[in-house]
Short mmCIF file of C-alpha atoms in Angstrom, two decimals:
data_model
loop_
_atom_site.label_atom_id
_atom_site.label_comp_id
_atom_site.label_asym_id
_atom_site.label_seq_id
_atom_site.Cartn_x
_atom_site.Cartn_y
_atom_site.Cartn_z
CA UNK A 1 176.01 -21.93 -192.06
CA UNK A 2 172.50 -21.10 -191.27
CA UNK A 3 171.14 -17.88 -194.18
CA UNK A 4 168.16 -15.87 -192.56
CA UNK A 5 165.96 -15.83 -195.72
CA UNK A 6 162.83 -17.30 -196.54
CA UNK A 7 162.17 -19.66 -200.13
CA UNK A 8 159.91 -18.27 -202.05
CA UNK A 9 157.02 -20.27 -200.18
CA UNK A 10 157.43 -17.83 -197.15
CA UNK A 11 159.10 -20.87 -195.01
CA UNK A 12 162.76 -20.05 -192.97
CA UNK A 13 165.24 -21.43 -194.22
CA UNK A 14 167.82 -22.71 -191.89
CA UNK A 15 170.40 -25.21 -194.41
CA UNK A 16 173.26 -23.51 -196.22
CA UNK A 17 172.26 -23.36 -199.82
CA UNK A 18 174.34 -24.95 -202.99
CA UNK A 19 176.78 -23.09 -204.82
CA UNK A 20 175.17 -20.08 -206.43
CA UNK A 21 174.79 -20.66 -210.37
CA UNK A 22 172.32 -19.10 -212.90
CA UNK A 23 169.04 -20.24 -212.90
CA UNK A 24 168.26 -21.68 -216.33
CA UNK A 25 165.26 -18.77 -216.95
CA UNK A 26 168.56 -15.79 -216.90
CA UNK A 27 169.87 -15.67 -219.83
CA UNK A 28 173.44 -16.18 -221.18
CA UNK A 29 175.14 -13.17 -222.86
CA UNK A 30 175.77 -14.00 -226.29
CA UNK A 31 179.25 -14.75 -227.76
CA UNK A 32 180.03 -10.44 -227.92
CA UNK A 33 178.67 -9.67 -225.05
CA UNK A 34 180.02 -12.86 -222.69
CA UNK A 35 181.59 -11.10 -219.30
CA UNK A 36 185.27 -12.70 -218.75
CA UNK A 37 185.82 -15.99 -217.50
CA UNK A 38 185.93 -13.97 -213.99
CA UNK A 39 183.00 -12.26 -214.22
CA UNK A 40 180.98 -14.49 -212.33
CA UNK A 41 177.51 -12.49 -212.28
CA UNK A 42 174.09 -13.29 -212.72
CA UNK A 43 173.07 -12.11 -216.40
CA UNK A 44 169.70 -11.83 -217.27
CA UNK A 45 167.96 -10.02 -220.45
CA UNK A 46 164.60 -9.75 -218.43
CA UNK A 47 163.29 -6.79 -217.28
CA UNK A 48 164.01 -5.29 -214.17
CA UNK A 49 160.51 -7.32 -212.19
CA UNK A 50 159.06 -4.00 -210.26
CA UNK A 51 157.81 -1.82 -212.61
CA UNK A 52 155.96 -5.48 -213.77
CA UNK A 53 154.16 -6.21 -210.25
CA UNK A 54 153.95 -2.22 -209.43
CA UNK A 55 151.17 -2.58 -212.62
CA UNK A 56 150.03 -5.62 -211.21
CA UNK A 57 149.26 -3.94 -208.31
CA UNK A 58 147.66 -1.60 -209.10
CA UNK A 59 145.78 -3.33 -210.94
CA UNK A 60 144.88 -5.61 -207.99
CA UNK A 61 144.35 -2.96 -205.71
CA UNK A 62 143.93 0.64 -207.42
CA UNK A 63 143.86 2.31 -203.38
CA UNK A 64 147.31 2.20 -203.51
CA UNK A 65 148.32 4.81 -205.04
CA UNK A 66 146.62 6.76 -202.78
CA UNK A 67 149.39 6.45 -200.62
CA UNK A 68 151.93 8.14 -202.76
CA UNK A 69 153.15 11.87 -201.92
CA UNK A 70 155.49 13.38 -198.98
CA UNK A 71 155.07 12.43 -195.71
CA UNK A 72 155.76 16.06 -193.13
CA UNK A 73 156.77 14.10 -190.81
CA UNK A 74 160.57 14.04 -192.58
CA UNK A 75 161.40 17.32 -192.25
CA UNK A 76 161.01 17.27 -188.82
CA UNK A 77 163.16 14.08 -188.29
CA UNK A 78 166.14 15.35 -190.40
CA UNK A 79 166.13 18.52 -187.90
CA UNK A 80 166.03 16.22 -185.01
CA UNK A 81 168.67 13.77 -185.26
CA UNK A 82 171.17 16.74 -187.14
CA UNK A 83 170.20 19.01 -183.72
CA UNK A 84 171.04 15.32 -181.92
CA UNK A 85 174.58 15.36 -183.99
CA UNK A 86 175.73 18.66 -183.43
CA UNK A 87 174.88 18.41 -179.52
CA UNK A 88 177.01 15.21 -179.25
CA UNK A 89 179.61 16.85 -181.12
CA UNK A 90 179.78 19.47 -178.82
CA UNK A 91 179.91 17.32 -175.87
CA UNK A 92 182.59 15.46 -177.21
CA UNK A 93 184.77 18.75 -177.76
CA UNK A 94 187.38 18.03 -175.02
CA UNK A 95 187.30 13.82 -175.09
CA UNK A 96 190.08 12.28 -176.36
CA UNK A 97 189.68 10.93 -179.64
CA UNK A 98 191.56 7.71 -178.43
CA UNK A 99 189.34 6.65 -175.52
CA UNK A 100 186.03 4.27 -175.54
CA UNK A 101 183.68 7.47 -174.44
CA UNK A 102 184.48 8.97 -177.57
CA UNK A 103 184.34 5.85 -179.44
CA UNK A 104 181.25 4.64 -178.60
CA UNK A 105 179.44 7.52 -178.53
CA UNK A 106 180.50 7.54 -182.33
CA UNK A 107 179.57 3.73 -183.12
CA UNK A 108 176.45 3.67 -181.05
CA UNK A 109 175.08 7.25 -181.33
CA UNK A 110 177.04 8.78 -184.29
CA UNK A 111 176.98 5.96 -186.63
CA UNK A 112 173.30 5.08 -186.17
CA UNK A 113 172.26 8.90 -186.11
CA UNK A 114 174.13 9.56 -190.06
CA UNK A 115 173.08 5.89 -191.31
CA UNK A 116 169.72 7.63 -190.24
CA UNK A 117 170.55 10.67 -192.15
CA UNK A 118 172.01 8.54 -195.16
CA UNK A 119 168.69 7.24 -195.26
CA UNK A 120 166.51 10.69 -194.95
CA UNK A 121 168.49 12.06 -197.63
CA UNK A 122 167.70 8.47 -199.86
CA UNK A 123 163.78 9.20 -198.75
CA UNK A 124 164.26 13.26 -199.80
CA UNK A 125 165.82 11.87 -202.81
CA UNK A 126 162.22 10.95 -204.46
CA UNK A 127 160.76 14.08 -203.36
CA UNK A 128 158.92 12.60 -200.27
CA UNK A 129 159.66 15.66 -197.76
CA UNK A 130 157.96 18.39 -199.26
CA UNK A 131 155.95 18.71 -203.30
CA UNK A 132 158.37 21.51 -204.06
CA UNK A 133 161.41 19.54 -206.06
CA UNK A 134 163.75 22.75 -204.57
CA UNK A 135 162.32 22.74 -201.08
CA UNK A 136 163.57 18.77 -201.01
CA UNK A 137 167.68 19.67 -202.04
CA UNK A 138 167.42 22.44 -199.25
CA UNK A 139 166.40 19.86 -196.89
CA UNK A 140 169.16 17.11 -198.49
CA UNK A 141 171.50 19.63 -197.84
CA UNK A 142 170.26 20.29 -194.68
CA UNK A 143 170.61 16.40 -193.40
CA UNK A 144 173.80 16.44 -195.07
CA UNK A 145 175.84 18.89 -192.97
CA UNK A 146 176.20 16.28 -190.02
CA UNK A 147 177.83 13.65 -192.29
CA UNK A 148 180.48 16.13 -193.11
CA UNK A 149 181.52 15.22 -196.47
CA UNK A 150 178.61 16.97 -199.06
CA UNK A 151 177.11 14.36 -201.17
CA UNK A 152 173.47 14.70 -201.47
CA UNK A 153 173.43 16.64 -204.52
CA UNK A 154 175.20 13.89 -206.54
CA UNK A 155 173.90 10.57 -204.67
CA UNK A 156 170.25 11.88 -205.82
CA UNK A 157 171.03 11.23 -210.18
CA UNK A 158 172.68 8.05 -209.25
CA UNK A 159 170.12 6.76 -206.91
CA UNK A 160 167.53 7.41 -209.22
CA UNK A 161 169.30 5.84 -211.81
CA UNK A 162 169.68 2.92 -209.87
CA UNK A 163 165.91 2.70 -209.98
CA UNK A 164 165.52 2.97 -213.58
CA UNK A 165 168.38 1.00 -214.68
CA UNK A 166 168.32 -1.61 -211.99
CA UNK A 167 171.31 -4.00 -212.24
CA UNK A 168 172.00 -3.04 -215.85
CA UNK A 169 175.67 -3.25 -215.91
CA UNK A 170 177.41 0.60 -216.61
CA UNK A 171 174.29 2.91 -215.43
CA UNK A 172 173.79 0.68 -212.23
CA UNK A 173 176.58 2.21 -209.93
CA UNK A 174 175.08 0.20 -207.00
CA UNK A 175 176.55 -2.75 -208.58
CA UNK A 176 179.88 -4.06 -208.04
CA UNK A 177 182.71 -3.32 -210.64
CA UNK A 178 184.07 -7.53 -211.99
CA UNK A 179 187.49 -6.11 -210.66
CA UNK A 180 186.09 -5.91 -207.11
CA UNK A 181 184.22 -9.11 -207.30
CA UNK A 182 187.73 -10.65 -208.05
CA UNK A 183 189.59 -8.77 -205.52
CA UNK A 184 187.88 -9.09 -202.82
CA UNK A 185 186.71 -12.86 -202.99
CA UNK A 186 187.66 -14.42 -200.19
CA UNK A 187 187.01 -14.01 -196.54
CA UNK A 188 189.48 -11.08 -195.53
CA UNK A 189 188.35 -9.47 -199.10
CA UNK A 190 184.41 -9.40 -197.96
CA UNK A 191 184.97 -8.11 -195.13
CA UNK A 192 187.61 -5.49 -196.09
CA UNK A 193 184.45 -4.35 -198.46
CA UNK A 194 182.38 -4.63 -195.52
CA UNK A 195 184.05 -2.58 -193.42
CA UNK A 196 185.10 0.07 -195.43
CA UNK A 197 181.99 -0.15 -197.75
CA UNK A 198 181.10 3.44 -197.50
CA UNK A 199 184.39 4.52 -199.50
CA UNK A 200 183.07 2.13 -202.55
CA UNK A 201 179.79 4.11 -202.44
CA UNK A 202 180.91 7.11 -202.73
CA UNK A 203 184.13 6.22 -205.09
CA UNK A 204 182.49 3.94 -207.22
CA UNK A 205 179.62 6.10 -209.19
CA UNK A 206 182.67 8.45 -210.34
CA UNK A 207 184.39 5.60 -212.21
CA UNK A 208 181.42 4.33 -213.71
CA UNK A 209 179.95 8.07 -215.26
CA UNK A 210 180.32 11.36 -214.12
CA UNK A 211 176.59 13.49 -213.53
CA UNK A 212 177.17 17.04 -214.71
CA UNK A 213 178.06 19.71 -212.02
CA UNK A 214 175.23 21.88 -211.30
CA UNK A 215 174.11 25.00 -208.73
CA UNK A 216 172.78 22.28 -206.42
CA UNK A 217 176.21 20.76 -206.47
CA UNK A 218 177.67 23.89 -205.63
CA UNK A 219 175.41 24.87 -202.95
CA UNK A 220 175.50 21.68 -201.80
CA UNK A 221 179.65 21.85 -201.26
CA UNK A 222 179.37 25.52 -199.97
CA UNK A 223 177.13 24.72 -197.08
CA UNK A 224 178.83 21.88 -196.21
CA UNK A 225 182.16 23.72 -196.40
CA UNK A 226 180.42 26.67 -194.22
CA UNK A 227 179.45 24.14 -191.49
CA UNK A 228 182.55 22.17 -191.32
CA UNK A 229 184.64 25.21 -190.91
CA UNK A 230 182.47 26.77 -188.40
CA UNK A 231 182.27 23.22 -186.51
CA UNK A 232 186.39 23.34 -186.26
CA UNK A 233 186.47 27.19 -185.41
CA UNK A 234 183.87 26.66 -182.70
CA UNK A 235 184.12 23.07 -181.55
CA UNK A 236 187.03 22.20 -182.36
CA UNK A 237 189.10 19.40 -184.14
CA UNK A 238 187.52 16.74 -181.77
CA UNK A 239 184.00 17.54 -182.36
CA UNK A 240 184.75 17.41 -186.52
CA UNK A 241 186.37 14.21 -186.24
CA UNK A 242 183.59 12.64 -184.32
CA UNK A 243 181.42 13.53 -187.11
CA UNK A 244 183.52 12.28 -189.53
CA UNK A 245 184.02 9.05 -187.52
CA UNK A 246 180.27 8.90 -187.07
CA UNK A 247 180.11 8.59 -191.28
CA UNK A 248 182.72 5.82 -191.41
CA UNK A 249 181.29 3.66 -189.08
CA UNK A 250 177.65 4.04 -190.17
CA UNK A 251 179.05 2.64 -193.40
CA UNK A 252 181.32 -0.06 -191.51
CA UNK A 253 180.84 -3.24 -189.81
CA UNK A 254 177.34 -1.55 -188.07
CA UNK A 255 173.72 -3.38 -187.70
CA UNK A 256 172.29 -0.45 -189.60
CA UNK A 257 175.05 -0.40 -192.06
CA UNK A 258 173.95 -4.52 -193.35
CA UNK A 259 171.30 -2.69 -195.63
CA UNK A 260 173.36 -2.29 -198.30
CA UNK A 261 174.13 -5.89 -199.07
CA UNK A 262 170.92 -7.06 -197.85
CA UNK A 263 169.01 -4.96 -200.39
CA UNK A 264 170.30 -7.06 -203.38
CA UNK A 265 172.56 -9.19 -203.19
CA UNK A 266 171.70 -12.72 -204.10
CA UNK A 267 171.86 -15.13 -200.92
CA UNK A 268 169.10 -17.90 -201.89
CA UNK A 269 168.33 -18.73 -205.47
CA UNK A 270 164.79 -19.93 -205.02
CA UNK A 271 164.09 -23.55 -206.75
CA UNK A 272 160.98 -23.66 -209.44
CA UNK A 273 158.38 -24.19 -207.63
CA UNK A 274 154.20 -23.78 -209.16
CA UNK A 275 154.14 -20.76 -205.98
CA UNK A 276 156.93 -18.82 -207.76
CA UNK A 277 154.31 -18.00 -211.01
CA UNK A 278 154.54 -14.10 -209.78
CA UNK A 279 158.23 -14.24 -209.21
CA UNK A 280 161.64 -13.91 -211.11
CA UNK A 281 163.93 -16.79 -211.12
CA UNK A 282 166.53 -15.07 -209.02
CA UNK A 283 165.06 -12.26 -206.53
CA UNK A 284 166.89 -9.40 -207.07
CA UNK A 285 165.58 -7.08 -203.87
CA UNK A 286 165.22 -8.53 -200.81
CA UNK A 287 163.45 -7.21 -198.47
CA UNK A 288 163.96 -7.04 -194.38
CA UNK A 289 160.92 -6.60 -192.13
CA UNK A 290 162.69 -6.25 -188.65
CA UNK A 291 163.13 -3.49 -185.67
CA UNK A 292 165.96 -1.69 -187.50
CA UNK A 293 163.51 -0.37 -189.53
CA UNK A 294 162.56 2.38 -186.99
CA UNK A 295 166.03 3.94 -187.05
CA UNK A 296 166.19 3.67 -191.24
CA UNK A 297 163.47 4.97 -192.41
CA UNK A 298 161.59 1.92 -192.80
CA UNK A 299 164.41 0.80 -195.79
CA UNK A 300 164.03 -2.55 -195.15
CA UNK A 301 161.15 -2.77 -197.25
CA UNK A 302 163.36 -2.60 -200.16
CA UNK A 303 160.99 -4.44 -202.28
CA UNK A 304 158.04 -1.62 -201.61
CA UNK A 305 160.35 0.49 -202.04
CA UNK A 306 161.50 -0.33 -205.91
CA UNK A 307 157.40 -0.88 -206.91
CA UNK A 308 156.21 2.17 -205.37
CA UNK A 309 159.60 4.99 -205.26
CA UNK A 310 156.56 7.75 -204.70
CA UNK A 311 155.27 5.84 -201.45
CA UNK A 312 156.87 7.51 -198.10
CA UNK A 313 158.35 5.28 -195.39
CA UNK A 314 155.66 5.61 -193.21
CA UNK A 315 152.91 4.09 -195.41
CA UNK A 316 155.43 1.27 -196.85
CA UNK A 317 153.85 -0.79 -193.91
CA UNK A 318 150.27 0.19 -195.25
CA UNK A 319 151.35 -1.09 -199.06
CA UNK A 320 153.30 -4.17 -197.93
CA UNK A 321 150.15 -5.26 -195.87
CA UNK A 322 147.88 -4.06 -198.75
CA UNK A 323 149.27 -6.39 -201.38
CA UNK A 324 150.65 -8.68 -198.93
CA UNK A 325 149.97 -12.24 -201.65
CA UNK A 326 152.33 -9.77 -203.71
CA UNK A 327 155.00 -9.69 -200.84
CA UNK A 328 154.63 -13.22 -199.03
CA UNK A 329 155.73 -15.09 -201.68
CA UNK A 330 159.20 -13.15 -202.25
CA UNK A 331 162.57 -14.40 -200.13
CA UNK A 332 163.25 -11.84 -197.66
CA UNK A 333 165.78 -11.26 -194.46
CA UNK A 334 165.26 -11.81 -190.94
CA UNK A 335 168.24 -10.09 -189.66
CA UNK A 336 170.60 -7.55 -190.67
CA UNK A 337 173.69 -8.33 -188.09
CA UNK A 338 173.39 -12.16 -189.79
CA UNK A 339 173.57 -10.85 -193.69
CA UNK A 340 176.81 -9.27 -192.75
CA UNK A 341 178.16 -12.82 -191.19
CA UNK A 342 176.56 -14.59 -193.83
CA UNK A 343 178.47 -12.30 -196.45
CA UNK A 344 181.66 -12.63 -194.72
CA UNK A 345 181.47 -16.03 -193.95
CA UNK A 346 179.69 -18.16 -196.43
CA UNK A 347 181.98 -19.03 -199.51
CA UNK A 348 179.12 -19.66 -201.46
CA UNK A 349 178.24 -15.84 -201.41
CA UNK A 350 180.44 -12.75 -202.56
CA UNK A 351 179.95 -9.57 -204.44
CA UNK A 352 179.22 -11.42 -207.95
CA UNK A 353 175.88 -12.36 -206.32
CA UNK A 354 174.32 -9.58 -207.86
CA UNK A 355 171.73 -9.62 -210.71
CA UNK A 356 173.26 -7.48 -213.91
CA UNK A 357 171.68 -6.94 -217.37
CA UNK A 358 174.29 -5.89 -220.27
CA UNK A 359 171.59 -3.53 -222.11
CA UNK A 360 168.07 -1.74 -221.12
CA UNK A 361 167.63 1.34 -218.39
CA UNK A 362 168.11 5.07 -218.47
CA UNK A 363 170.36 7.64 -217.28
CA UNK A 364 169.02 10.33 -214.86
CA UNK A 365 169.80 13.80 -217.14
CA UNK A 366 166.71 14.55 -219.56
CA UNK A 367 163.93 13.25 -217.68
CA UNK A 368 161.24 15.52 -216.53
CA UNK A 369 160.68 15.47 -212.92
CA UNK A 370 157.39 13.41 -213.36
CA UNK A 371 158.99 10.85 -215.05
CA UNK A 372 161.38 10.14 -211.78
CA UNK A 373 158.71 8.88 -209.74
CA UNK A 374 156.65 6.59 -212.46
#
């Protein structure tokens, strides 16, 4: 089966790799800390490798960080495609819910349109919208009330956890649970996670740790309760389920929706080369430099992303080709429809292809708000 990633050395790679195993640089829990027999994860006791090359960086090339700070152009975006949403909502009023008008407006409209909004509220998430830390939940909220479940309030603690604990096993809730990676490993399991992926997104962070309720919880739930009622007292049931349906699918077997595997799960062990001196010895963030892009807020420059969290999506472009001898030399995607086949497909890969670390990282809770963005 051919993987679309690149070695290390920036060449395609079209021949299936060998069975995933440890590289001999990650290191081996020790006899207390050894996952189960099961447990079939990458372990490592290195640090996570962005904040390492974001001081590189800058170090390289101090302009960069002149490209930190919101970008307006956000706001504006989130208003469109949730004016986009509610129009195609109300078109779809009186369609039957059970006929391909209404379904693929959902899949190819809907689903794209929230994966888009997903992905705003991700961007508002670092404070990129506006410099006001409030004035960024408003507009969370805001993107939110097309998705029609509220979550924006809680994904923000977790995702920024995420960045500051990346892959360290019990603060990581982007990671995979050992019980899943057992579960589902097999064919029919990967792609039972791959279709209904967005329910282990949202379910999994509460069975990891629990953030502590706050207002912006509670606003977040009371506009989104507002909206949803007034979407079923004026629309109708139709128009709410197309909504809904529009959320599942942009988390389901949808181009868009490959992001979330292809941001870090391991598909290519790169081989020890002399080029890899600037790299770990199993990439961790991949990166994918396609067309999608335009509808996800540039996410597929995952990489960027993790080194520079304060850079905006539209100047990710700017620092990719800025440090580009940083970039070139990591393993990166070619196409997000393949890393979903390749998932399914290739036995060789499965949700233990993740990188985990059994200590180091921080919980989002007493940080200042500086400290998010460093």
């Amino acid at each position: 089966m051919s993987l679309t990633t690149v070695t290390t050395t920036g060449r395609s790679r079209s021949d299936p790799p060998s069975k995933l195993r440890p590289s001999a640089n990650a290191s081996t829990p020790s006899p207390t800390q050894r996952p189960s027999p099961e447990d079939q994860f990458f372990w490592t006791y290195t640090e996570e490798p962005h904040r390492t090359r974001r001081q590189a960086i800058i170090k390289s090339h101090p302009e960069v960080t002149k490209l930190c700070g919101p970008e307006p152009l956000t706001k504006h975006l989130c208003l469109a495609v949730v004016s986009l949403q509610i129009f195609c909502a109300y078109l779809l009023r009186a369609t039957p819910i059970l006929s391909w008008p209404f379904f693929l407006t959902a899949y190819i409209i809907g689903a794209t349109a929230n994966q888009n909004l997903f992905l705003a509220i991700h961007e508002i998430s670092h404070n990129l919208a506006f410099r006001s830390s409030f004035a960024n939940r408003l507009l969370a909220i805001f993107a939110n009330v097309p998705i029609g479940i509220p979550y924006s309030a809680a994904f923000r603690p977790y995702h920024l956890t995420h960045h500051k604990s990346l892959g360290v096993d019990g603060l990581d809730t982007d990671l995979p649970t050992a019980l899943e990676a057992i579960v589902l490993d097999s064919l029919l399991g990967k792609a039972f996670f791959c279709t209904f992926q967005i329910f282990f997104y949202a379910l999994r962070p509460m069975m990891v740790y629990k953030v502590p309720f706050t207002n912006i919880h509670f606003l977040n739930l009371l506009v989104q309760a507002s909206f949803d009622l007034a979407i079923l007292k004026l629309l109708g049931t139709n128009s709410m389920i197309y909504l809904l349906l529009s959320s599942f699918l942009a988390g389901s077997l949808h181009p868009c929706a490959a992001h979330f595997i292809a941001e870090h799960y391991v598909f290519d062990p790169p081989k020890t080369t002399p080029e890899q001196a600037k790299n770990i010895p199993i990439p961790e963030t991949y990166s994918y430099y396609g067309i999608l892009n335009i509808l996800t807020y540039n996410v597929g420059y995952h990489n960027e992303h993790h080194d520079f969290p304060a850079v905006p999506w539209t100047r990710l472009p700017k620092l990719h080709a800025v440090a580009r001898e940083y970039y070139e030399c990591l393993p990166y995607h070619r196409s997000w429809p393949a890393v979903t086949w390749n998932f399914i497909l290739d036995k060789n890969v499965g949700l233990h292809c993740r990188v985990k670390r059994a200590e180091g990282g921080r919980l989002v809770g007493g940080w200042k708000e500086s400290e998010v963005q460093n």
